[in-house]
Coordinates of C-alpha atoms and ligand atoms in Angstrom, one line a residue:
M1 CA 177.6 -0.1 193.7
K2 CA 174.4 0.9 195.3
T3 CA 172.2 2.3 192.5
S4 CA 169.2 4.6 193.0
I5 CA 166.8 6.7 191.0
A6 CA 164.5 9.6 191.9
T7 CA 160.9 8.6 191.6
V8 CA 160.3 11.8 189.5
S9 CA 162.4 10.3 186.7
I10 CA 159.7 7.7 185.9
S11 CA 156.1 8.0 184.7
G12 CA 153.1 6.3 186.2
D13 CA 151.6 6.3 189.7
F14 CA 153.7 5.6 192.7
R15 CA 153.0 1.8 192.6
E16 CA 153.9 1.6 188.9
K17 CA 157.1 3.6 189.5
L18 CA 158.2 1.2 192.2
A19 CA 157.5 -1.9 190.2
A20 CA 159.4 -0.5 187.2
I21 CA 162.4 0.6 189.3
A22 CA 162.6 -2.7 191.1
A23 CA 162.3 -4.7 187.8
A24 CA 165.1 -2.7 186.3
G25 CA 167.4 -3.8 189.1
F26 CA 167.9 -0.6 191.1
D27 CA 168.7 -0.9 194.9
G28 CA 166.9 2.2 196.0
I29 CA 164.9 5.3 195.3
E30 CA 165.0 9.0 196.1
I31 CA 161.5 9.9 197.2
F32 CA 160.4 13.1 195.6
E33 CA 158.0 14.9 197.9
Q34 CA 155.3 15.5 195.3
D35 CA 155.1 11.8 194.4
F36 CA 154.6 11.0 198.1
I37 CA 152.0 13.7 198.6
A38 CA 150.0 12.6 195.6
F39 CA 150.0 9.0 196.9
D40 CA 147.1 8.1 199.1
G41 CA 148.8 6.3 202.0
T42 CA 150.5 7.0 205.3
P43 CA 154.2 7.6 205.3
R44 CA 154.6 4.3 207.2
E45 CA 152.7 2.5 204.4
V46 CA 154.8 4.1 201.7
G47 CA 158.0 3.1 203.5
A48 CA 156.7 -0.5 203.8
M49 CA 155.6 -0.6 200.2
V50 CA 159.1 0.6 199.0
R51 CA 160.8 -2.1 201.1
D52 CA 158.3 -4.7 199.9
H53 CA 159.7 -4.1 196.4
G54 CA 163.2 -4.8 197.8
L55 CA 164.2 -1.1 197.6
D56 CA 165.7 1.3 200.1
I57 CA 164.7 5.0 200.4
T58 CA 168.1 6.5 199.8
L59 CA 167.0 10.1 200.1
F60 CA 164.1 12.4 200.8
Q61 CA 163.9 15.5 198.7
P62 CA 163.7 18.4 198.2
F63 CA 163.9 20.7 201.2
R64 CA 164.0 24.2 199.8
D65 CA 164.8 27.8 200.9
F66 CA 166.4 26.9 204.2
E67 CA 169.7 28.8 204.7
G68 CA 170.5 32.5 205.2
L69 CA 167.1 33.7 206.2
P70 CA 166.5 36.5 208.7
N71 CA 164.1 35.9 211.6
P72 CA 161.2 35.2 211.8
L73 CA 161.6 33.4 208.4
R74 CA 164.7 31.6 209.8
A75 CA 162.7 30.2 212.8
Q76 CA 159.9 29.1 210.4
A77 CA 162.5 27.3 208.2
F78 CA 163.7 25.3 211.2
A79 CA 160.1 24.4 212.2
R80 CA 159.5 23.2 208.6
A81 CA 162.6 21.1 208.8
E82 CA 161.4 19.5 212.1
R83 CA 158.2 18.4 210.3
K84 CA 160.1 16.9 207.4
F85 CA 162.3 15.1 209.9
D86 CA 159.2 13.5 211.5
L87 CA 158.1 12.4 208.0
M88 CA 161.5 10.9 207.2
A89 CA 161.4 8.9 210.4
E90 CA 158.0 7.5 209.4
L91 CA 159.2 6.7 205.8
G92 CA 162.4 5.1 207.1
T93 CA 165.1 7.2 205.5
D94 CA 167.9 9.1 207.2
L95 CA 169.0 11.6 204.5
V96 CA 167.4 14.8 203.3
L97 CA 168.5 16.9 200.4
V98 CA 168.5 20.6 201.1
C99 CA 169.0 22.6 197.9
S100 CA 170.6 26.0 197.9
S101 CA 168.1 28.8 198.5
V102 CA 166.3 30.8 195.9
H103 CA 164.3 32.7 198.5
P104 CA 164.2 36.5 197.8
A105 CA 164.9 37.2 201.5
A106 CA 167.9 34.9 201.7
M107 CA 171.1 36.6 202.6
G108 CA 174.5 35.6 201.3
G109 CA 177.5 34.8 203.4
I110 CA 179.2 31.5 203.8
D111 CA 179.6 31.7 207.6
R112 CA 175.9 32.6 208.0
A113 CA 174.8 29.6 206.0
A114 CA 177.4 27.4 207.8
D115 CA 175.9 28.5 211.1
D116 CA 172.4 27.5 210.0
F117 CA 173.6 24.1 208.8
R118 CA 175.5 23.5 212.0
A119 CA 172.3 24.2 214.0
L120 CA 170.3 21.9 211.6
G121 CA 172.9 19.2 212.0
E122 CA 172.5 19.2 215.8
I123 CA 168.7 18.7 215.4
A124 CA 169.2 16.0 212.8
A125 CA 171.8 14.2 215.0
S126 CA 169.5 14.1 217.9
R127 CA 167.1 12.1 215.7
G128 CA 169.7 10.0 214.0
L129 CA 169.2 11.8 210.6
R130 CA 171.6 13.4 208.1
V131 CA 171.4 16.6 206.0
G132 CA 172.9 16.9 202.5
Y133 CA 173.4 20.3 200.9
E134 CA 173.2 20.7 197.1
A135 CA 174.1 23.8 195.1
L136 CA 171.4 24.5 192.5
A137 CA 172.8 25.9 189.2
W138 CA 170.3 28.8 189.7
G139 CA 170.6 29.2 193.5
R140 CA 170.4 32.8 194.7
H141 CA 173.7 33.0 196.5
V142 CA 175.1 29.4 196.1
H143 CA 175.2 27.9 192.7
D144 CA 178.6 26.2 192.6
H145 CA 179.5 22.9 194.4
R146 CA 182.7 24.6 195.6
D147 CA 180.7 27.1 197.6
A148 CA 178.4 24.5 198.9
W149 CA 181.4 22.4 200.0
E150 CA 182.9 25.4 201.8
I151 CA 179.7 25.9 203.7
V152 CA 179.6 22.2 204.6
R153 CA 183.3 22.3 205.6
R154 CA 182.7 25.3 207.9
A155 CA 179.5 23.9 209.4
D156 CA 181.9 21.2 210.6
H157 CA 179.2 18.8 211.7
P158 CA 179.3 15.0 211.2
N159 CA 175.5 15.0 210.3
V160 CA 176.0 17.6 207.5
G161 CA 177.5 16.7 204.2
L162 CA 177.7 17.7 200.5
I163 CA 175.4 16.5 197.7
V164 CA 176.8 16.8 194.2
D165 CA 174.7 16.7 191.1
S166 CA 176.4 16.4 187.6
F167 CA 173.7 18.6 186.0
H168 CA 174.3 21.5 188.3
T169 CA 178.1 21.3 188.0
L170 CA 178.4 20.6 184.3
S171 CA 175.6 22.8 183.0
R172 CA 177.4 25.8 184.6
K173 CA 180.6 24.6 183.0
I174 CA 182.3 24.1 186.3
D175 CA 185.4 21.9 186.1
P176 CA 184.4 18.5 187.7
E177 CA 188.0 17.9 188.6
T178 CA 187.5 20.3 191.5
I179 CA 185.5 17.5 193.2
R180 CA 188.5 15.3 193.4
R181 CA 189.9 17.3 196.3
I182 CA 186.8 16.8 198.6
P183 CA 187.1 14.0 201.1
G184 CA 184.8 11.2 200.0
D185 CA 183.2 10.7 203.4
R186 CA 182.0 14.3 203.4
I187 CA 180.0 13.6 200.2
F188 CA 176.7 12.2 201.4
F189 CA 175.0 11.6 198.0
V190 CA 175.7 11.7 194.3
Q191 CA 173.0 12.6 191.7
L192 CA 173.6 12.1 188.0
A193 CA 171.9 13.5 184.9
D194 CA 173.1 14.3 181.4
A195 CA 171.6 17.0 179.1
P196 CA 171.8 18.1 175.5
A197 CA 174.1 21.0 174.6
I198 CA 171.3 23.5 174.0
E199 CA 171.7 27.1 175.0
M200 CA 168.7 27.9 177.2
D201 CA 167.7 28.9 180.7
L202 CA 169.3 26.4 183.1
L203 CA 166.2 26.0 185.2
Y204 CA 164.1 25.2 182.1
L205 CA 166.8 22.9 180.7
S206 CA 166.9 21.1 184.0
R207 CA 163.2 20.7 184.5
H208 CA 162.4 19.4 181.0
F209 CA 165.5 18.1 179.1
R210 CA 167.7 16.2 181.5
N211 CA 168.5 12.7 180.2
M212 CA 170.3 9.6 181.2
P213 CA 174.1 9.6 181.4
G214 CA 175.4 9.1 177.9
E215 CA 172.3 10.3 176.2
G216 CA 173.3 14.0 176.3
D217 CA 176.4 16.0 175.8
L218 CA 177.7 16.7 179.3
N219 CA 180.9 15.1 180.5
V220 CA 179.2 12.9 183.1
T221 CA 182.0 10.4 182.9
G222 CA 184.6 13.1 183.8
F223 CA 182.3 14.1 186.7
M224 CA 182.0 10.5 188.0
R225 CA 185.7 9.9 187.6
A226 CA 186.3 12.8 190.0
V227 CA 183.6 11.5 192.5
Q228 CA 185.1 8.0 192.5
A229 CA 188.6 9.4 193.1
T230 CA 187.4 10.9 196.4
G231 CA 186.7 7.5 197.8
Y232 CA 182.9 8.1 197.9
G233 CA 181.1 4.9 198.6
G234 CA 177.4 5.9 198.8
P235 CA 174.6 5.5 196.4
I236 CA 174.8 6.6 192.8
S237 CA 171.4 8.0 191.9
L238 CA 169.7 9.2 188.7
E239 CA 167.7 12.4 189.0
I240 CA 166.1 13.0 185.6
F241 CA 163.5 15.5 184.8
N242 CA 162.4 14.9 181.2
D243 CA 159.1 15.4 179.6
Q244 CA 159.5 12.4 177.2
F245 CA 160.4 10.1 180.0
R246 CA 157.4 11.2 182.0
A247 CA 155.3 10.1 179.1
G248 CA 157.3 7.0 178.3
L249 CA 156.8 3.4 179.5
P250 CA 158.0 3.1 183.1
R251 CA 159.8 -0.1 182.6
L252 CA 161.7 1.0 179.5
V253 CA 162.7 4.3 181.1
A254 CA 163.9 2.5 184.3
R255 CA 165.8 -0.1 182.2
D256 CA 167.5 2.6 180.2
G257 CA 168.5 4.4 183.4
H258 CA 170.1 1.3 184.9
R259 CA 171.8 0.5 181.5
A260 CA 173.2 4.1 181.4
L261 CA 174.6 3.7 185.0
I262 CA 176.3 0.4 184.2
D263 CA 177.8 1.8 181.0
L264 CA 178.9 5.0 182.9
M265 CA 180.7 3.0 185.6
D266 CA 182.3 0.8 183.0
R267 CA 183.7 4.0 181.3
V268 CA 184.9 5.3 184.7
H269 CA 186.6 2.1 185.4
R270 CA 188.4 2.0 182.0
A271 CA 189.5 5.6 182.6
E272 CA 190.5 5.2 186.2
P273 CA 191.9 1.6 186.4
N274 CA 193.6 2.2 189.8
L275 CA 190.4 3.0 191.6
P276 CA 188.4 0.1 193.3
M277 CA 185.8 -1.4 191.0
V278 CA 182.2 -0.9 192.0
Q279 CA 180.6 -3.5 189.6
P280 CA 181.8 -6.7 188.0
A281 CA 184.1 -6.1 185.0
L282 CA 182.4 -6.1 181.6
P283 CA 184.1 -7.2 178.3
E284 CA 185.4 -4.0 176.6
P285 CA 183.2 -2.4 173.9
T286 CA 184.6 -3.0 170.4
P287 CA 183.8 -1.6 167.0
V288 CA 181.6 -3.6 164.6
Q289 CA 183.8 -5.2 161.9
G290 CA 181.0 -5.7 159.4
V291 CA 177.4 -6.5 158.7
G292 CA 177.3 -10.3 158.4
F293 CA 173.8 -10.6 157.0
I294 CA 170.4 -8.9 157.1
E295 CA 167.4 -11.2 157.3
F296 CA 163.9 -10.4 156.0
A297 CA 160.9 -12.1 157.4
T298 CA 158.1 -12.6 154.9
S299 CA 155.4 -15.0 153.8
H300 CA 154.8 -17.4 150.9
A301 CA 152.3 -14.9 149.5
E302 CA 154.8 -11.9 149.6
V303 CA 158.1 -13.6 148.9
A304 CA 158.0 -13.4 145.1
D305 CA 157.5 -9.7 145.3
L306 CA 160.4 -9.2 147.7
E307 CA 162.7 -11.5 145.8
S308 CA 162.0 -9.7 142.5
L309 CA 163.1 -6.5 144.2
L310 CA 166.3 -8.2 145.3
A311 CA 166.9 -9.5 141.8
A312 CA 166.3 -6.1 140.3
T313 CA 168.8 -4.6 142.8
G314 CA 171.5 -7.0 141.5
F315 CA 171.3 -9.9 144.1
E316 CA 171.5 -13.5 143.1
H317 CA 170.0 -16.4 144.9
T318 CA 173.0 -18.5 145.9
G319 CA 172.0 -20.7 148.8
Q320 CA 169.4 -22.5 150.8
H321 CA 169.3 -23.1 154.6
V322 CA 169.9 -26.8 155.4
S323 CA 166.9 -27.1 157.7
K324 CA 164.7 -24.0 157.4
S325 CA 162.8 -22.2 154.7
V326 CA 165.5 -19.5 154.4
R327 CA 167.1 -18.5 151.1
L328 CA 170.4 -16.7 150.7
W329 CA 170.8 -13.8 148.3
Q330 CA 174.3 -12.3 147.7
Q331 CA 176.1 -9.5 145.9
G332 CA 179.6 -8.3 146.6
A333 CA 180.1 -8.7 150.4
I334 CA 176.3 -8.3 151.1
N335 CA 174.4 -11.2 152.3
L336 CA 170.6 -11.1 152.5
L337 CA 168.4 -13.8 153.9
V338 CA 164.7 -14.3 153.0
N339 CA 162.9 -16.2 155.7
T340 CA 159.4 -17.8 155.0
E341 CA 159.2 -20.1 158.0
T342 CA 155.8 -20.3 159.5
T343 CA 157.0 -20.6 163.1
G344 CA 159.8 -19.0 165.1
F345 CA 161.0 -15.5 165.7
A346 CA 161.0 -14.3 162.0
H347 CA 157.5 -15.4 161.5
S348 CA 156.2 -13.5 164.6
A349 CA 158.1 -10.5 163.3
Y350 CA 156.3 -10.9 160.0
V351 CA 152.9 -11.3 161.7
T352 CA 153.6 -8.0 163.7
H353 CA 155.1 -5.9 161.0
G354 CA 154.4 -7.5 157.6
T355 CA 157.4 -8.1 155.4
T356 CA 160.2 -6.6 157.5
V357 CA 163.9 -6.9 158.5
S358 CA 163.8 -9.2 161.5
D359 CA 167.5 -9.9 162.1
I360 CA 170.8 -8.1 161.7
A361 CA 174.0 -10.1 162.2
L362 CA 177.1 -8.1 163.1
I363 CA 180.6 -9.3 162.7
M364 CA 182.5 -8.7 166.0
P365 CA 186.1 -9.4 167.0
N366 CA 184.7 -11.6 169.7
A367 CA 181.0 -12.5 169.3
Q368 CA 180.7 -14.1 172.7
A369 CA 182.3 -11.2 174.5
T370 CA 180.0 -8.7 172.9
H371 CA 177.0 -10.9 173.8
T372 CA 178.2 -11.0 177.5
R373 CA 178.7 -7.2 177.5
A374 CA 175.2 -6.6 176.0
C375 CA 173.5 -8.9 178.5
A376 CA 175.4 -7.2 181.4
L377 CA 173.9 -4.0 180.0
L378 CA 170.5 -5.5 180.4
A379 CA 169.9 -6.5 176.8
E380 CA 167.6 -9.5 176.6
G381 CA 169.5 -12.6 175.4
H382 CA 167.8 -14.7 172.7
D383 CA 168.3 -18.4 172.8
Q384 CA 167.5 -20.0 169.5
T385 CA 167.0 -23.7 169.0
V386 CA 169.4 -25.0 166.4
A387 CA 169.4 -28.3 164.6
E388 CA 172.3 -30.8 165.1
G389 CA 175.4 -29.5 163.3
E390 CA 174.2 -26.0 162.8
L391 CA 175.9 -23.0 164.4
A392 CA 174.6 -21.5 167.7
I393 CA 175.0 -17.8 167.1
P394 CA 174.8 -15.5 170.2
A395 CA 171.8 -13.2 169.8
I396 CA 170.0 -10.4 171.7
R397 CA 166.8 -8.6 171.2
G398 CA 167.5 -5.2 169.7
V399 CA 165.5 -2.1 170.4
G400 CA 162.1 -2.2 168.7
G401 CA 161.8 -6.0 168.9
S402 CA 164.3 -6.9 166.1
M403 CA 167.1 -9.4 166.6
V404 CA 170.8 -8.6 166.7
R405 CA 173.2 -11.5 166.2
F406 CA 176.9 -11.6 166.7
L407 CA 179.2 -13.5 164.3
D408 CA 182.9 -14.1 165.1
A409 CA 185.2 -12.4 162.6
D410 CA 187.6 -15.3 162.8
S411 CA 185.1 -18.2 162.6
T412 CA 181.3 -18.1 162.3
A413 CA 181.3 -15.1 159.9
H414 CA 183.0 -17.4 157.3
S415 CA 181.7 -20.8 158.2
I416 CA 178.0 -20.0 158.5
W417 CA 177.4 -20.3 154.7
Q418 CA 179.1 -23.7 154.6
T419 CA 177.7 -25.0 157.9
D420 CA 174.1 -23.8 157.8
F421 CA 173.5 -23.5 154.0
H422 CA 173.6 -25.5 150.9
H423 CA 175.9 -23.1 149.2
P424 CA 178.3 -24.1 146.5
P425 CA 181.7 -22.4 147.1
A426 CA 181.9 -19.7 144.5
P427 CA 182.9 -16.1 144.5
A428 CA 180.0 -13.8 145.4
P429 CA 178.2 -12.4 142.3
M430 CA 179.1 -8.9 141.2
G431 CA 175.5 -8.1 140.3
A432 CA 175.0 -4.4 139.8
G433 CA 178.3 -3.6 141.6
L434 CA 177.0 -3.2 145.1
T435 CA 179.8 -4.1 147.5
R436 CA 178.7 -3.7 151.1
V437 CA 176.1 -2.3 153.5
D438 CA 176.6 1.5 153.9
H439 CA 174.0 2.1 156.5
I440 CA 170.8 0.8 158.0
A441 CA 168.0 3.3 158.7
Q442 CA 165.7 2.6 161.6
T443 CA 162.5 4.5 162.1
M444 CA 160.9 4.9 165.5
A445 CA 158.7 7.3 167.5
Y446 CA 160.7 10.5 168.3
D447 CA 160.5 9.8 172.0
E448 CA 162.3 6.5 171.6
M449 CA 165.4 7.9 169.8
L450 CA 167.4 8.4 173.0
S451 CA 166.8 4.9 174.0
W452 CA 167.9 3.5 170.7
A453 CA 171.1 5.6 170.6
L454 CA 171.9 4.5 174.1
F455 CA 171.5 0.8 173.1
Y456 CA 174.2 1.2 170.4
T457 CA 176.6 3.5 172.3
A458 CA 176.6 1.4 175.4
I459 CA 177.1 -2.0 173.8
F460 CA 179.6 -1.1 171.1
D461 CA 182.5 1.2 170.7
A462 CA 180.4 3.8 169.0
S463 CA 180.0 7.5 168.4
K464 CA 176.9 9.7 167.8
A465 CA 176.7 12.4 165.1
P466 CA 174.8 15.5 166.0
M467 CA 171.0 15.3 165.5
V468 CA 169.7 16.8 162.3
D469 CA 166.2 17.9 161.4
V470 CA 164.6 16.6 158.2
A471 CA 161.6 18.5 156.9
D472 CA 158.9 16.1 155.7
P473 CA 156.1 18.1 154.0
D474 CA 153.9 17.0 156.8
G475 CA 156.1 17.5 159.8
L476 CA 159.5 17.2 161.3
V477 CA 161.6 14.1 161.4
R478 CA 164.7 14.0 163.6
S479 CA 167.7 12.0 162.4
Q480 CA 170.7 10.9 164.3
A481 CA 173.6 8.7 163.0
V482 CA 175.4 6.3 165.3
E483 CA 178.6 4.8 164.0
S484 CA 180.6 1.9 165.3
G485 CA 183.4 0.7 163.0
A486 CA 181.8 -0.7 159.8
L487 CA 178.3 -0.3 161.2
R488 CA 176.4 2.9 160.5
V489 CA 172.9 3.2 161.7
T490 CA 170.6 6.2 161.1
L491 CA 167.8 6.7 163.7
N492 CA 164.9 8.6 162.3
G493 CA 162.4 9.8 164.9
A494 CA 159.0 10.9 163.6
E495 CA 156.9 13.4 165.6
T496 CA 153.6 13.0 163.8
R497 CA 151.7 10.3 162.0
R498 CA 151.4 12.3 158.9
T499 CA 155.2 12.3 158.1
L500 CA 156.4 9.5 155.9
A501 CA 158.4 8.1 158.8
G502 CA 155.4 8.4 161.1
R503 CA 153.1 6.6 158.6
F504 CA 155.8 3.9 158.4
I505 CA 155.7 3.4 162.1
A506 CA 151.9 3.3 162.1
D507 CA 151.6 1.0 159.1
S508 CA 154.2 -1.5 160.3
F509 CA 153.0 -1.5 163.9
G510 CA 156.1 -0.1 165.5
S511 CA 159.6 0.8 164.8
A512 CA 161.6 -1.1 162.2
V513 CA 164.2 -0.9 159.5
Q514 CA 162.8 1.5 156.9
H515 CA 165.6 1.4 154.5
I516 CA 169.0 -0.2 153.8
A517 CA 171.7 1.7 152.0
L518 CA 174.0 -0.3 149.9
A519 CA 177.4 1.0 148.6
S520 CA 178.7 1.1 145.1
D521 CA 182.1 2.2 144.0
D522 CA 180.8 3.5 140.6
I523 CA 177.3 5.0 140.9
F524 CA 176.9 5.6 137.2
A525 CA 177.8 2.0 136.2
T526 CA 175.6 0.7 139.0
A527 CA 172.7 2.9 137.8
A528 CA 173.0 1.5 134.3
A529 CA 173.2 -2.1 135.6
L530 CA 170.1 -1.5 137.8
A531 CA 168.2 0.0 134.9
Q532 CA 168.9 -3.2 132.9
R533 CA 167.5 -5.3 135.7
G534 CA 164.3 -3.3 135.9
F535 CA 165.2 -1.7 139.3
P536 CA 162.1 0.3 140.4
V537 CA 164.0 3.6 140.6
L538 CA 162.4 6.5 142.5
K539 CA 161.9 9.4 139.9
I540 CA 163.3 12.7 141.2
G541 CA 161.7 16.0 140.2
Q542 CA 163.4 18.2 137.6
N543 CA 163.5 21.3 139.8
Y544 CA 165.8 19.4 142.1
Y545 CA 168.5 19.2 139.4
D546 CA 168.3 22.9 138.6
D547 CA 168.7 23.6 142.3
V548 CA 171.6 21.2 142.9
E549 CA 173.5 22.5 139.8
A550 CA 173.2 26.1 141.1
R551 CA 173.9 25.2 144.7
F552 CA 177.1 23.4 144.1
G553 CA 178.1 25.1 140.8
L554 CA 178.1 21.8 139.0
D555 CA 179.0 21.3 135.3
P556 CA 175.7 21.0 133.3
T557 CA 177.0 17.8 131.6
F558 CA 177.5 16.3 135.0
T559 CA 174.0 17.4 136.2
A560 CA 172.5 15.9 133.0
Q561 CA 174.1 12.5 134.0
L562 CA 172.6 12.7 137.5
R563 CA 169.2 13.7 136.1
A564 CA 169.2 10.9 133.5
A565 CA 169.8 8.3 136.2
N566 CA 167.7 9.9 139.0
I567 CA 170.8 10.3 141.2
L568 CA 170.7 12.7 144.1
Y569 CA 173.9 14.6 144.9
D570 CA 175.4 16.1 148.0
Q571 CA 178.8 17.3 149.1
D572 CA 180.6 18.4 152.2
P573 CA 184.2 19.6 152.8
G574 CA 185.4 15.9 152.8
G575 CA 183.9 14.7 149.5
A576 CA 180.7 13.9 147.6
Y577 CA 177.7 11.7 148.1
F578 CA 175.5 10.1 145.4
Q579 CA 172.1 8.5 146.1
I580 CA 169.6 6.4 144.2
Y581 CA 166.4 5.3 145.8
S582 CA 164.1 2.5 145.0
Q583 CA 160.3 3.1 145.2
A584 CA 159.0 2.1 148.5
R585 CA 157.4 -1.3 148.9
P586 CA 153.7 -1.4 150.1
E587 CA 154.7 -1.5 153.8
G588 CA 157.2 1.3 153.3
F589 CA 160.6 -0.4 153.0
F590 CA 163.0 0.8 150.3
F591 CA 166.6 0.4 149.2
E592 CA 169.1 3.3 148.9
I593 CA 172.2 2.9 146.6
V594 CA 175.0 5.2 147.6
Q595 CA 178.5 6.2 146.6
R596 CA 180.8 8.2 148.9
T597 CA 183.9 9.9 147.5
G598 CA 186.7 11.2 149.6
Q599 CA 185.8 11.6 153.3
Y600 CA 182.1 12.5 152.9
A601 CA 180.8 11.9 156.4
G602 CA 177.0 12.5 156.1
Y603 CA 173.9 10.8 154.8
G604 CA 172.5 13.3 152.4
A605 CA 170.2 14.9 154.9
A606 CA 169.8 17.9 152.6
N607 CA 168.2 15.6 150.0
A608 CA 165.8 13.9 152.3
P609 CA 162.9 16.4 151.8
F610 CA 163.1 15.8 148.0
R611 CA 163.3 12.0 148.4
I612 CA 160.3 12.1 150.7
A613 CA 158.3 14.3 148.3
A614 CA 159.1 12.0 145.4
Q615 CA 158.0 8.9 147.5
K616 CA 154.8 10.6 148.4
R617 CA 154.1 11.4 144.7
A618 CA 155.0 7.8 143.8
S619 CA 152.7 6.3 146.5
R620 CA 149.6 8.2 145.4
P621 CA 147.0 6.0 143.7
S622 CA 147.2 6.2 139.9
G623 CA 144.7 8.6 138.4
M624 CA 145.5 11.2 141.1
P625 CA 147.2 14.3 139.7
Q626 CA 151.0 14.0 139.8
L627 CA 151.9 17.3 141.2
Ligands
MG701 MG1 169.8 17.3 192.2
MG702 MG1 169.9 6.8 154.0

C-alpha cells in the first residue's frame, strides 16, 4: 500500500510538515498549492526537499473551475492549466487534481465537460502528465462521483481518470457500493476523510471538521471496500481539513493519520478476505477481558495519604513486590498497586504529574497478539527490565504518557501475584463490597479527544458512545465513552482551564486518569461499610435530591436513603445508576463508587454538573463561605 497525506492536513511550516509526515511513515504527499506558494523556495527546491525526506509527490492540487466554461473563459482556463503543468514538471509530479467547477459561468452538460477533459488530456499527454477529476459535494453541476465518472468515461482519454474522495461521496449519502463497478485502472487517486454526523453546510463541514478515518461517523470502511474491489492499486491518501489538527502537534497528527489508515485497511481486509492484501496481516482486534491491575505512582512523602484513602475505600494491603517498592492492595476482583520506587517509569510519571495512575494492565485473550497489533498500529512498545524469575509483561505507551500492559487471560493474569509478589494465597478481601473496575475516566485537552478514542478503537475490538456535553460551572467539558468488553473508558475533554477538568490537566501537567469508578452490587450496604471506614464522601447539595425525586417520581423514603448516604441517582430505559464520589485528592484524583441495575448503559452524565459543583465547594479553602 502506498500511503499519502495532503500537506494541508498537518500544522506547521512546510519543512515541519515534511518532517512529521516522513517520521509517521507515509510514502508520499499531496502538495496543496497554498502550502507551496507560502514556502520561500523554487518548485525544483521544493521537489528536491520532498524527495530528501524519502517522500514522493503523489498529487498536485487543486486546479479549480476548469470545465464547462464559455470562451474566452474557456481559453483562459486552458492557459492556466498549462502554467500548472509547467509547475508540476518542476516539482516532479505527474498527477493534478481538477475539482468540479463552482464557477458561476460554468455550463452543465456531460458531453461538454467530457470534450474539455479530452482536450486537456491531449495537452497533459504531450508532457507526460495525468489529470484526475473529482466531484466536489458542492460542485455547481457535478457533485456526485457517478457523474464525474461518466464525464471521465466519455472523455475516453488514457491521461484522464477519476479521483474519488470519501468525504464528497459519503457526506452526500451516496451509496459507496456504486464505486465497485468502476474499472480500477480508471481511478487515478483515492482521498480519504471521515467527518462527524453533524447537520451543517457541507462546504463548512468539509473545511473545518473532517477527521481521520475511524474518528468520525462516515462509513469510510464501506467506501474503501468498494474502492479495493475495483482493483485500484494507486496511493491511498488522507485529505483532512480540521481546525484542531491545524493547531495540533504535527508529529502526533501525522501519526494518528497513519494509524487510522493501517486500521482502516485492516478492517477492509477482514470484511473482504478475497481481495489481495495491501499490508501485512495484523492480529485481530479482541475485546478486553478485564482490568488486571491499576498502578499508582507516588512518593514516600505522599504514600501514607494515598494508602489511607485506599483503606477507607475498603482495600486491604495483601502483598509486596519481590524486588521493587510496590505494594498490592486488593478488594473483590480489583487489584491496585502503589509504587514508591525512586527510579524507573512510575517514578518519572510521579515527577511529571504528582501522585497519579501510571500503569493500567488489561487482561487479553492473547497478550502478545494485542501487543503485536498495537505496535503495528504505531503504538510505542515499552521494554521493561525485569529481575530474574519475574514475568516480562508486554507493554505499550498509552496516550498521554501512561503505560498500558497486557496480561494473558490464561496465564499471567493469574500467576503475576504468585510470581512477582509475596502474596499469601488467600481469597481477596470483600472490604466494602466493591467487586470490579466499572470505568476509568481520563481527562485531556479537548483537542486530544479524537486521538485518544482512535487509540482504543484501533487497537481493541471497541465501540464509541456518542459524545455528550457536561456543563461545568466554568465552561464545557465534552465526554465520550469507549467500551471494549470489560473495559470502559470515559474520555473527558476540557475546553478551558477554569473547568474542573481543565484545572486537573493544568495542575497535573497533562492528561491523566482523573477518576476510577469501582462497582458494587449493593450500593447501600457499600455506603454503610465506607462510612464505617471513614471514606471521605463528597457531600451532595440538598436541592439535588428534591430535583431528582421530582424528575424521576421517586418514593420519598427512597430519596431519603439516597440523601442520607450522598448517593447520586440516574436512570435510563435499561435500568438505574447509583453513584458515590470521594472528595478529590489535592492533585484532583478521586474515586467513584457505582451500582448499575438492569441494562443501564450510561455514566450518569446528567449528574456530572452537581458532582462538579460539590467538588468545587469542597475544594474551597476553609473559612470561605460555603455557598
Ligand atoms: Mg478531495
Ligand atoms: Mg464516572
